Amino acid sequence: MDAAAGGHLFAVEPFQWDASKGHGVITSMAAGNDVTLLGTSKGWIIRNDFGVGDSVDLDFSGGRAGDHPVHRVFVDPGGSHCLAAILHPGGAETYYTHAKWARSRVLTRIVLSRLKGLVVNAVAWNRQQITEASTKEVILGTENGQIYEMAVDEADKKEKYVKLLFELTELPEAIMGLQMETAIVGNATRYYVMAVTPTRLYSFTGIGSLESVFASYSDRAVHFMELPGEIPNSELHFFIKQRRAKHFAWLSGAGIYHGDLNFGAQHSSTSGDENFVENKGLLDYSKLGESGDAIKPKSFAVSEFHFLLLIGNEVKVVNRISQQIVEELEFDHAPESSKAIIGLCSDATAGLFYAYDENSIFQVSVNDEGRDMWQVYLDMKEYAAALAHCDEDKPFQKDKVYLVQAEAAFSAKDFERAASLYAKINYMVSFEEISLKFIAIGEQDALRTFLTRKLDSLYSTKKEDKCQITMISTWATELYLDKINRLLLEDDTGMVANVVSEANRSEYQSIVKEFRAFLSDWKDVLDEATTMRLLESYGRVDELVYFAGLKEQYEIVVHHYIQQGETKKALEVLQRPNVPIDLQYKFAPDLIMLDAYETVESWMATSKLNPRKLIPAMMRYTSEPHAKNETHEVIKYLEFCVRHLHNEDPGVHNLLLSLYAKQEDESSLLRFLQCKFGKGRTSGPEFFYDPKYALRLCLKEKRMRACVHIYSMMSMHEEAVALALQVDPELAMAEADKVEDDEDLRKKLWLMVAKHVIEQEKGVKRENIRKAIAFLKETDGLLKIEDILPFFPDFALIDDFKEAICTSLEDYNRQIEQLKQEMNDATHGADNIRNDISALAQRFAVIDRDAECGGCKRRILTSGATQRLARGYTSVGPMAPFYVFPCGHTFHARCLIAHVTQYTSQTQVEYILDLQKQLSLLGDKATKESNGSANGESITSTTPIDKLRSQLDDAIASECPFCGDLMIREISLPFILPEEADQMASWEIKPQVATQKILPMTI
């Protein structure tokens, strides 16, 4: 594959290094978080922090002369902690330094004395727990095959501990590479450690501390992978993404051994260790040379999809999946450089790689290295991985993957799978071309699958293309129907009964179920008329009903169920919330005739029904004959409406009444007539049926007791009693006794009963008289013996009535005596009234000399000259007329009239003023007559003036205005009356005019 077609995957950018400082040549390099550390041949470490643009030179030679080359330099992923192994003539030493110390210029390093004399080749950092302030657990591998653990806290300025964890004893070799990963398991930590030597790859895992994990291998075998061949520069690298290792690679003598890392896997290896390596592979070095020669790399690095292999003076980029060389990186060395590239290192945090020789540094950046991985996986026929690596912005990539898969399945005659894959293609192959492909080979089932899957794809991506979606869905519908029809035609049973044999039943049921699911899923895009015609033409009545239900064509569904006699199913459809209520009324006659019980139960469960609209259906049901002991379902429903739903429709009540009237037992009818369903309402009737209709119906059906009740209810008591006498005299007596407010009518009704009783008795005359006398006692004194005597024959002997006549005469005597007593009491009362009137004329009141008028606050006993007389009054000597009330309040007549007329009603005011006017006119006339009369005889009789004055007194002085109802009514009056508005306005404080001058006043 030519990577250059989409641009280079890796780009090389040189960095110049100043070799003129005399620090020697570069011997080692490490990088992390945009920080590079260069170790030199004279014991110096040059720290370059590209993030802040800073460079620091650190001297680790200790001031000693000669070469002290830096064997290895290591930096953590965060770029804070650094370890360096320096080779001195007297032995190796390992140093630790921190980024802060490098900038402080005070303390630059600490010596790990425990490691003195040991050459450290590899370091593994705890990426999950390391911080800027602490290294946490760090694992070091040495030249003599030992593995140590150490930790340093920056604040302590010294190592916390350095301890030996493990030593290779079976095959002592140098530890050339170390990597560590941790995972939290519950409250503990699980460690995964990989270590490589020139020939082996060791793996260690366990829960607890590092010390306990490695200690556990004292009594169990160490898990390792040994490959043939040997390589002096063996390396181990993890590819890190989001602080987690995804895959590893080991530069071994046989090739590059690599695999994916799954630290959540629980697969046990044969040695008992949990194996967290998956998808292992080996890149043979023979694939790297043009002639097939095995060329071993000097160094390498690992990216997400590629290996960067340093071979000779160039870096070959090899795809990790296809194991093909995709690029070759070349470097422009500095003029003073005498050697080729000596090593590679990676910055996992920044996603960069570095190559270096003795005097130069080269940065290798990654440029979307995964852009062609979909094609790599596709070439390897790993279709799922190819789809996962397709670019969402380039739909043709997925189309190509689906096309290759579909063509492969089609060639293998897996047409169903091919159809599903073809349906996912949107651009590379047309819909028509694929359809014709299946039609040409007669694969109707695969074509149907293609259409249904294509519908899913179109609906999710091109929902606006409704025309194409409808056409495809209709085509798929016809293919489903054709498939069902072909299954029916495969044997003789299906041709006649529209059923299939047992052999094809499973497939038939499956395709019908699938077809119904298809109709349900695509009901919104299928053309309703076209689909129904298709279903009808193929004779699929059940599916037609099913689709009609989906499209809410409930009339078709209900009609079908009624034709099939399936009342329950029809009622279930009608009870759905979205079914129009009118369908209930339309199909009610058919449903109640099919199954009255289920229909009525459904009506009773549906509260929104109007019983009046169900009357035609109920009338049809009642017209049919029913068994005597059969429960009348219509009566049950009507009783439910009347008693539970409190229906007030006269039609409903009349129908129920008519059904009761047709029953032989009259008790239900009488109970219904006696119930007052409207009782307790503020307005409206107590019953809702038509009494005239009820009377006609009961007379027709000869329900006489019901007729008596209706007559009584209509206040036709005479008719009620007359009819009751034909049924039961006791009923007639009860009806006669119901009249309470009309004594004459009640007596008349009892006389009707008495006449009937006397005329109907056929026994001995003396016995008849005795029964008549007993009947009189039942009337509770309403009838006397003289009332019923006319009903007896003229030749009846008086002796037979002697006792009754005597009793009647005694009653009359008692009444006469009672009347006499009442007359005496009335006479005595009249005498008392006359005496009271005489005493009233002589009544007087004592008034204090200083008593004041309640209206004008002047003295009552003042001269009349100062008080103008009220109209209709004459002065009493020198004083003005006045009123004195029993409570002690006194008023001048004029003041009292003024007060009363101010607070009483307008009608009463007009009445008082009219009386005053009449008194004034009669007073003037009487004055003239008295002046012209010669005699001085006093008139003792009551004159019109006296009557008018008495009426005026009643109008204004019936009660004290300060102590009676008039004072109580004054509470609701406002404090300031409307006629006092002007007076109130005169008291307002008006603002002063600005131009008005205020003159000073001096005293």
JSON list of N, CA and C in Angstrom, two decimals, residues 814-853:
[
{"chain": "A", "resi": 814, "resn": "ARG", "atom": "N", "xyz": [-119.83, 17.89, 73.63]},
{"chain": "A", "resi": 814, "resn": "ARG", "atom": "CA", "xyz": [-118.49, 18.35, 74.05]},
{"chain": "A", "resi": 814, "resn": "ARG", "atom": "C", "xyz": [-118.04, 19.54, 73.21]},
{"chain": "A", "resi": 815, "resn": "GLN", "atom": "N", "xyz": [-118.33, 19.49, 71.92]},
{"chain": "A", "resi": 815, "resn": "GLN", "atom": "CA", "xyz": [-117.95, 20.61, 71.05]},
{"chain": "A", "resi": 815, "resn": "GLN", "atom": "C", "xyz": [-118.72, 21.88, 71.42]},
{"chain": "A", "resi": 816, "resn": "ILE", "atom": "N", "xyz": [-120.02, 21.73, 71.77]},
{"chain": "A", "resi": 816, "resn": "ILE", "atom": "CA", "xyz": [-120.82, 22.91, 72.16]},
{"chain": "A", "resi": 816, "resn": "ILE", "atom": "C", "xyz": [-120.25, 23.53, 73.44]},
{"chain": "A", "resi": 817, "resn": "GLU", "atom": "N", "xyz": [-119.94, 22.68, 74.40]},
{"chain": "A", "resi": 817, "resn": "GLU", "atom": "CA", "xyz": [-119.37, 23.19, 75.65]},
{"chain": "A", "resi": 817, "resn": "GLU", "atom": "C", "xyz": [-118.04, 23.89, 75.39]},
{"chain": "A", "resi": 818, "resn": "GLN", "atom": "N", "xyz": [-117.24, 23.31, 74.49]},
{"chain": "A", "resi": 818, "resn": "GLN", "atom": "CA", "xyz": [-115.94, 23.93, 74.17]},
{"chain": "A", "resi": 818, "resn": "GLN", "atom": "C", "xyz": [-116.12, 25.28, 73.50]},
{"chain": "A", "resi": 819, "resn": "LEU", "atom": "N", "xyz": [-117.13, 25.39, 72.62]},
{"chain": "A", "resi": 819, "resn": "LEU", "atom": "CA", "xyz": [-117.41, 26.67, 71.97]},
{"chain": "A", "resi": 819, "resn": "LEU", "atom": "C", "xyz": [-117.88, 27.72, 72.99]},
{"chain": "A", "resi": 820, "resn": "LYS", "atom": "N", "xyz": [-118.71, 27.29, 73.94]},
{"chain": "A", "resi": 820, "resn": "LYS", "atom": "CA", "xyz": [-119.15, 28.22, 74.98]},
{"chain": "A", "resi": 820, "resn": "LYS", "atom": "C", "xyz": [-117.96, 28.75, 75.77]},
{"chain": "A", "resi": 821, "resn": "GLN", "atom": "N", "xyz": [-117.05, 27.84, 76.10]},
{"chain": "A", "resi": 821, "resn": "GLN", "atom": "CA", "xyz": [-115.88, 28.28, 76.86]},
{"chain": "A", "resi": 821, "resn": "GLN", "atom": "C", "xyz": [-115.03, 29.25, 76.06]},
{"chain": "A", "resi": 822, "resn": "GLU", "atom": "N", "xyz": [-114.90, 29.00, 74.78]},
{"chain": "A", "resi": 822, "resn": "GLU", "atom": "CA", "xyz": [-114.10, 29.90, 73.93]},
{"chain": "A", "resi": 822, "resn": "GLU", "atom": "C", "xyz": [-114.77, 31.27, 73.81]},
{"chain": "A", "resi": 823, "resn": "MET", "atom": "N", "xyz": [-116.15, 31.29, 73.75]},
{"chain": "A", "resi": 823, "resn": "MET", "atom": "CA", "xyz": [-116.86, 32.57, 73.69]},
{"chain": "A", "resi": 823, "resn": "MET", "atom": "C", "xyz": [-116.69, 33.36, 74.97]},
{"chain": "A", "resi": 824, "resn": "ASN", "atom": "N", "xyz": [-116.78, 32.70, 76.12]},
{"chain": "A", "resi": 824, "resn": "ASN", "atom": "CA", "xyz": [-116.55, 33.37, 77.40]},
{"chain": "A", "resi": 824, "resn": "ASN", "atom": "C", "xyz": [-115.14, 33.95, 77.46]},
{"chain": "A", "resi": 825, "resn": "ASP", "atom": "N", "xyz": [-114.19, 33.17, 77.01]},
{"chain": "A", "resi": 825, "resn": "ASP", "atom": "CA", "xyz": [-112.79, 33.66, 77.01]},
{"chain": "A", "resi": 825, "resn": "ASP", "atom": "C", "xyz": [-112.64, 34.87, 76.11]},
{"chain": "A", "resi": 826, "resn": "ALA", "atom": "N", "xyz": [-113.33, 34.86, 74.97]},
{"chain": "A", "resi": 826, "resn": "ALA", "atom": "CA", "xyz": [-113.23, 36.00, 74.05]},
{"chain": "A", "resi": 826, "resn": "ALA", "atom": "C", "xyz": [-113.86, 37.24, 74.65]},
{"chain": "A", "resi": 827, "resn": "THR", "atom": "N", "xyz": [-115.01, 37.06, 75.32]},
{"chain": "A", "resi": 827, "resn": "THR", "atom": "CA", "xyz": [-115.67, 38.21, 75.97]},
{"chain": "A", "resi": 827, "resn": "THR", "atom": "C", "xyz": [-114.79, 38.79, 77.05]},
{"chain": "A", "resi": 828, "resn": "HIS", "atom": "N", "xyz": [-114.18, 37.93, 77.84]},
{"chain": "A", "resi": 828, "resn": "HIS", "atom": "CA", "xyz": [-113.30, 38.39, 78.91]},
{"chain": "A", "resi": 828, "resn": "HIS", "atom": "C", "xyz": [-112.09, 39.13, 78.32]},
{"chain": "A", "resi": 829, "resn": "GLY", "atom": "N", "xyz": [-111.58, 38.64, 77.24]},
{"chain": "A", "resi": 829, "resn": "GLY", "atom": "CA", "xyz": [-110.46, 39.32, 76.59]},
{"chain": "A", "resi": 829, "resn": "GLY", "atom": "C", "xyz": [-110.84, 40.67, 76.05]},
{"chain": "A", "resi": 830, "resn": "ALA", "atom": "N", "xyz": [-112.04, 40.77, 75.50]},
{"chain": "A", "resi": 830, "resn": "ALA", "atom": "CA", "xyz": [-112.48, 42.07, 74.98]},
{"chain": "A", "resi": 830, "resn": "ALA", "atom": "C", "xyz": [-112.61, 43.08, 76.10]},
{"chain": "A", "resi": 831, "resn": "ASP", "atom": "N", "xyz": [-113.12, 42.63, 77.25]},
{"chain": "A", "resi": 831, "resn": "ASP", "atom": "CA", "xyz": [-113.23, 43.55, 78.40]},
{"chain": "A", "resi": 831, "resn": "ASP", "atom": "C", "xyz": [-111.85, 44.02, 78.84]},
{"chain": "A", "resi": 832, "resn": "ASN", "atom": "N", "xyz": [-110.90, 43.15, 78.83]},
{"chain": "A", "resi": 832, "resn": "ASN", "atom": "CA", "xyz": [-109.54, 43.54, 79.24]},
{"chain": "A", "resi": 832, "resn": "ASN", "atom": "C", "xyz": [-108.95, 44.56, 78.26]},
{"chain": "A", "resi": 833, "resn": "ILE", "atom": "N", "xyz": [-109.25, 44.37, 76.98]},
{"chain": "A", "resi": 833, "resn": "ILE", "atom": "CA", "xyz": [-108.73, 45.31, 75.98]},
{"chain": "A", "resi": 833, "resn": "ILE", "atom": "C", "xyz": [-109.33, 46.69, 76.17]},
{"chain": "A", "resi": 834, "resn": "ARG", "atom": "N", "xyz": [-110.68, 46.74, 76.46]},
{"chain": "A", "resi": 834, "resn": "ARG", "atom": "CA", "xyz": [-111.32, 48.04, 76.70]},
{"chain": "A", "resi": 834, "resn": "ARG", "atom": "C", "xyz": [-110.70, 48.73, 77.90]},
{"chain": "A", "resi": 835, "resn": "ASN", "atom": "N", "xyz": [-110.46, 47.97, 78.94]},
{"chain": "A", "resi": 835, "resn": "ASN", "atom": "CA", "xyz": [-109.85, 48.57, 80.14]},
{"chain": "A", "resi": 835, "resn": "ASN", "atom": "C", "xyz": [-108.45, 49.11, 79.81]},
{"chain": "A", "resi": 836, "resn": "ASP", "atom": "N", "xyz": [-107.71, 48.35, 79.00]},
{"chain": "A", "resi": 836, "resn": "ASP", "atom": "CA", "xyz": [-106.35, 48.81, 78.65]},
{"chain": "A", "resi": 836, "resn": "ASP", "atom": "C", "xyz": [-106.41, 50.08, 77.82]},
{"chain": "A", "resi": 837, "resn": "ILE", "atom": "N", "xyz": [-107.40, 50.16, 76.93]},
{"chain": "A", "resi": 837, "resn": "ILE", "atom": "CA", "xyz": [-107.52, 51.37, 76.11]},
{"chain": "A", "resi": 837, "resn": "ILE", "atom": "C", "xyz": [-107.84, 52.57, 76.98]},
{"chain": "A", "resi": 838, "resn": "SER", "atom": "N", "xyz": [-108.76, 52.37, 77.96]},
{"chain": "A", "resi": 838, "resn": "SER", "atom": "CA", "xyz": [-109.10, 53.48, 78.88]},
{"chain": "A", "resi": 838, "resn": "SER", "atom": "C", "xyz": [-107.88, 53.90, 79.68]},
{"chain": "A", "resi": 839, "resn": "ALA", "atom": "N", "xyz": [-107.13, 52.90, 80.14]},
{"chain": "A", "resi": 839, "resn": "ALA", "atom": "CA", "xyz": [-105.92, 53.23, 80.93]},
{"chain": "A", "resi": 839, "resn": "ALA", "atom": "C", "xyz": [-104.88, 53.92, 80.06]},
{"chain": "A", "resi": 840, "resn": "LEU", "atom": "N", "xyz": [-104.85, 53.53, 78.80]},
{"chain": "A", "resi": 840, "resn": "LEU", "atom": "CA", "xyz": [-103.86, 54.13, 77.90]},
{"chain": "A", "resi": 840, "resn": "LEU", "atom": "C", "xyz": [-104.14, 55.61, 77.68]},
{"chain": "A", "resi": 841, "resn": "ALA", "atom": "N", "xyz": [-105.44, 55.97, 77.66]},
{"chain": "A", "resi": 841, "resn": "ALA", "atom": "CA", "xyz": [-105.79, 57.39, 77.49]},
{"chain": "A", "resi": 841, "resn": "ALA", "atom": "C", "xyz": [-105.35, 58.23, 78.67]},
{"chain": "A", "resi": 842, "resn": "GLN", "atom": "N", "xyz": [-105.23, 57.62, 79.82]},
{"chain": "A", "resi": 842, "resn": "GLN", "atom": "CA", "xyz": [-104.82, 58.35, 81.03]},
{"chain": "A", "resi": 842, "resn": "GLN", "atom": "C", "xyz": [-103.33, 58.23, 81.30]},
{"chain": "A", "resi": 843, "resn": "ARG", "atom": "N", "xyz": [-102.55, 57.60, 80.37]},
{"chain": "A", "resi": 843, "resn": "ARG", "atom": "CA", "xyz": [-101.12, 57.40, 80.63]},
{"chain": "A", "resi": 843, "resn": "ARG", "atom": "C", "xyz": [-100.37, 58.72, 80.55]},
{"chain": "A", "resi": 844, "resn": "PHE", "atom": "N", "xyz": [-99.34, 58.94, 81.37]},
{"chain": "A", "resi": 844, "resn": "PHE", "atom": "CA", "xyz": [-98.56, 60.17, 81.36]},
{"chain": "A", "resi": 844, "resn": "PHE", "atom": "C", "xyz": [-97.11, 59.82, 81.59]},
{"chain": "A", "resi": 845, "resn": "ALA", "atom": "N", "xyz": [-96.26, 60.82, 81.36]},
{"chain": "A", "resi": 845, "resn": "ALA", "atom": "CA", "xyz": [-94.82, 60.66, 81.59]},
{"chain": "A", "resi": 845, "resn": "ALA", "atom": "C", "xyz": [-94.30, 61.91, 82.25]},
{"chain": "A", "resi": 846, "resn": "VAL", "atom": "N", "xyz": [-93.35, 61.80, 83.11]},
{"chain": "A", "resi": 846, "resn": "VAL", "atom": "CA", "xyz": [-92.74, 62.92, 83.81]},
{"chain": "A", "resi": 846, "resn": "VAL", "atom": "C", "xyz": [-91.48, 63.32, 83.07]},
{"chain": "A", "resi": 847, "resn": "ILE", "atom": "N", "xyz": [-91.41, 64.58, 82.70]},
{"chain": "A", "resi": 847, "resn": "ILE", "atom": "CA", "xyz": [-90.27, 65.09, 81.93]},
{"chain": "A", "resi": 847, "resn": "ILE", "atom": "C", "xyz": [-89.51, 66.08, 82.78]},
{"chain": "A", "resi": 848, "resn": "ASP", "atom": "N", "xyz": [-88.19, 65.92, 82.77]},
{"chain": "A", "resi": 848, "resn": "ASP", "atom": "CA", "xyz": [-87.36, 66.86, 83.51]},
{"chain": "A", "resi": 848, "resn": "ASP", "atom": "C", "xyz": [-87.40, 68.22, 82.84]},
{"chain": "A", "resi": 849, "resn": "ARG", "atom": "N", "xyz": [-87.29, 69.22, 83.62]},
{"chain": "A", "resi": 849, "resn": "ARG", "atom": "CA", "xyz": [-87.36, 70.58, 83.10]},
{"chain": "A", "resi": 849, "resn": "ARG", "atom": "C", "xyz": [-86.25, 70.86, 82.10]},
{"chain": "A", "resi": 850, "resn": "ASP", "atom": "N", "xyz": [-85.10, 70.26, 82.30]},
{"chain": "A", "resi": 850, "resn": "ASP", "atom": "CA", "xyz": [-83.96, 70.52, 81.41]},
{"chain": "A", "resi": 850, "resn": "ASP", "atom": "C", "xyz": [-83.81, 69.45, 80.31]},
{"chain": "A", "resi": 851, "resn": "ALA", "atom": "N", "xyz": [-84.83, 68.60, 80.14]},
{"chain": "A", "resi": 851, "resn": "ALA", "atom": "CA", "xyz": [-84.73, 67.55, 79.11]},
{"chain": "A", "resi": 851, "resn": "ALA", "atom": "C", "xyz": [-84.55, 68.17, 77.72]},
{"chain": "A", "resi": 852, "resn": "GLU", "atom": "N", "xyz": [-83.68, 67.58, 76.93]},
{"chain": "A", "resi": 852, "resn": "GLU", "atom": "CA", "xyz": [-83.35, 68.10, 75.61]},
{"chain": "A", "resi": 852, "resn": "GLU", "atom": "C", "xyz": [-83.97, 67.24, 74.51]},
{"chain": "A", "resi": 853, "resn": "CYS", "atom": "N", "xyz": [-84.17, 67.89, 73.38]},
{"chain": "A", "resi": 853, "resn": "CYS", "atom": "CA", "xyz": [-84.63, 67.18, 72.18]},
{"chain": "A", "resi": 853, "resn": "CYS", "atom": "C", "xyz": [-83.48, 66.37, 71.61]}
]
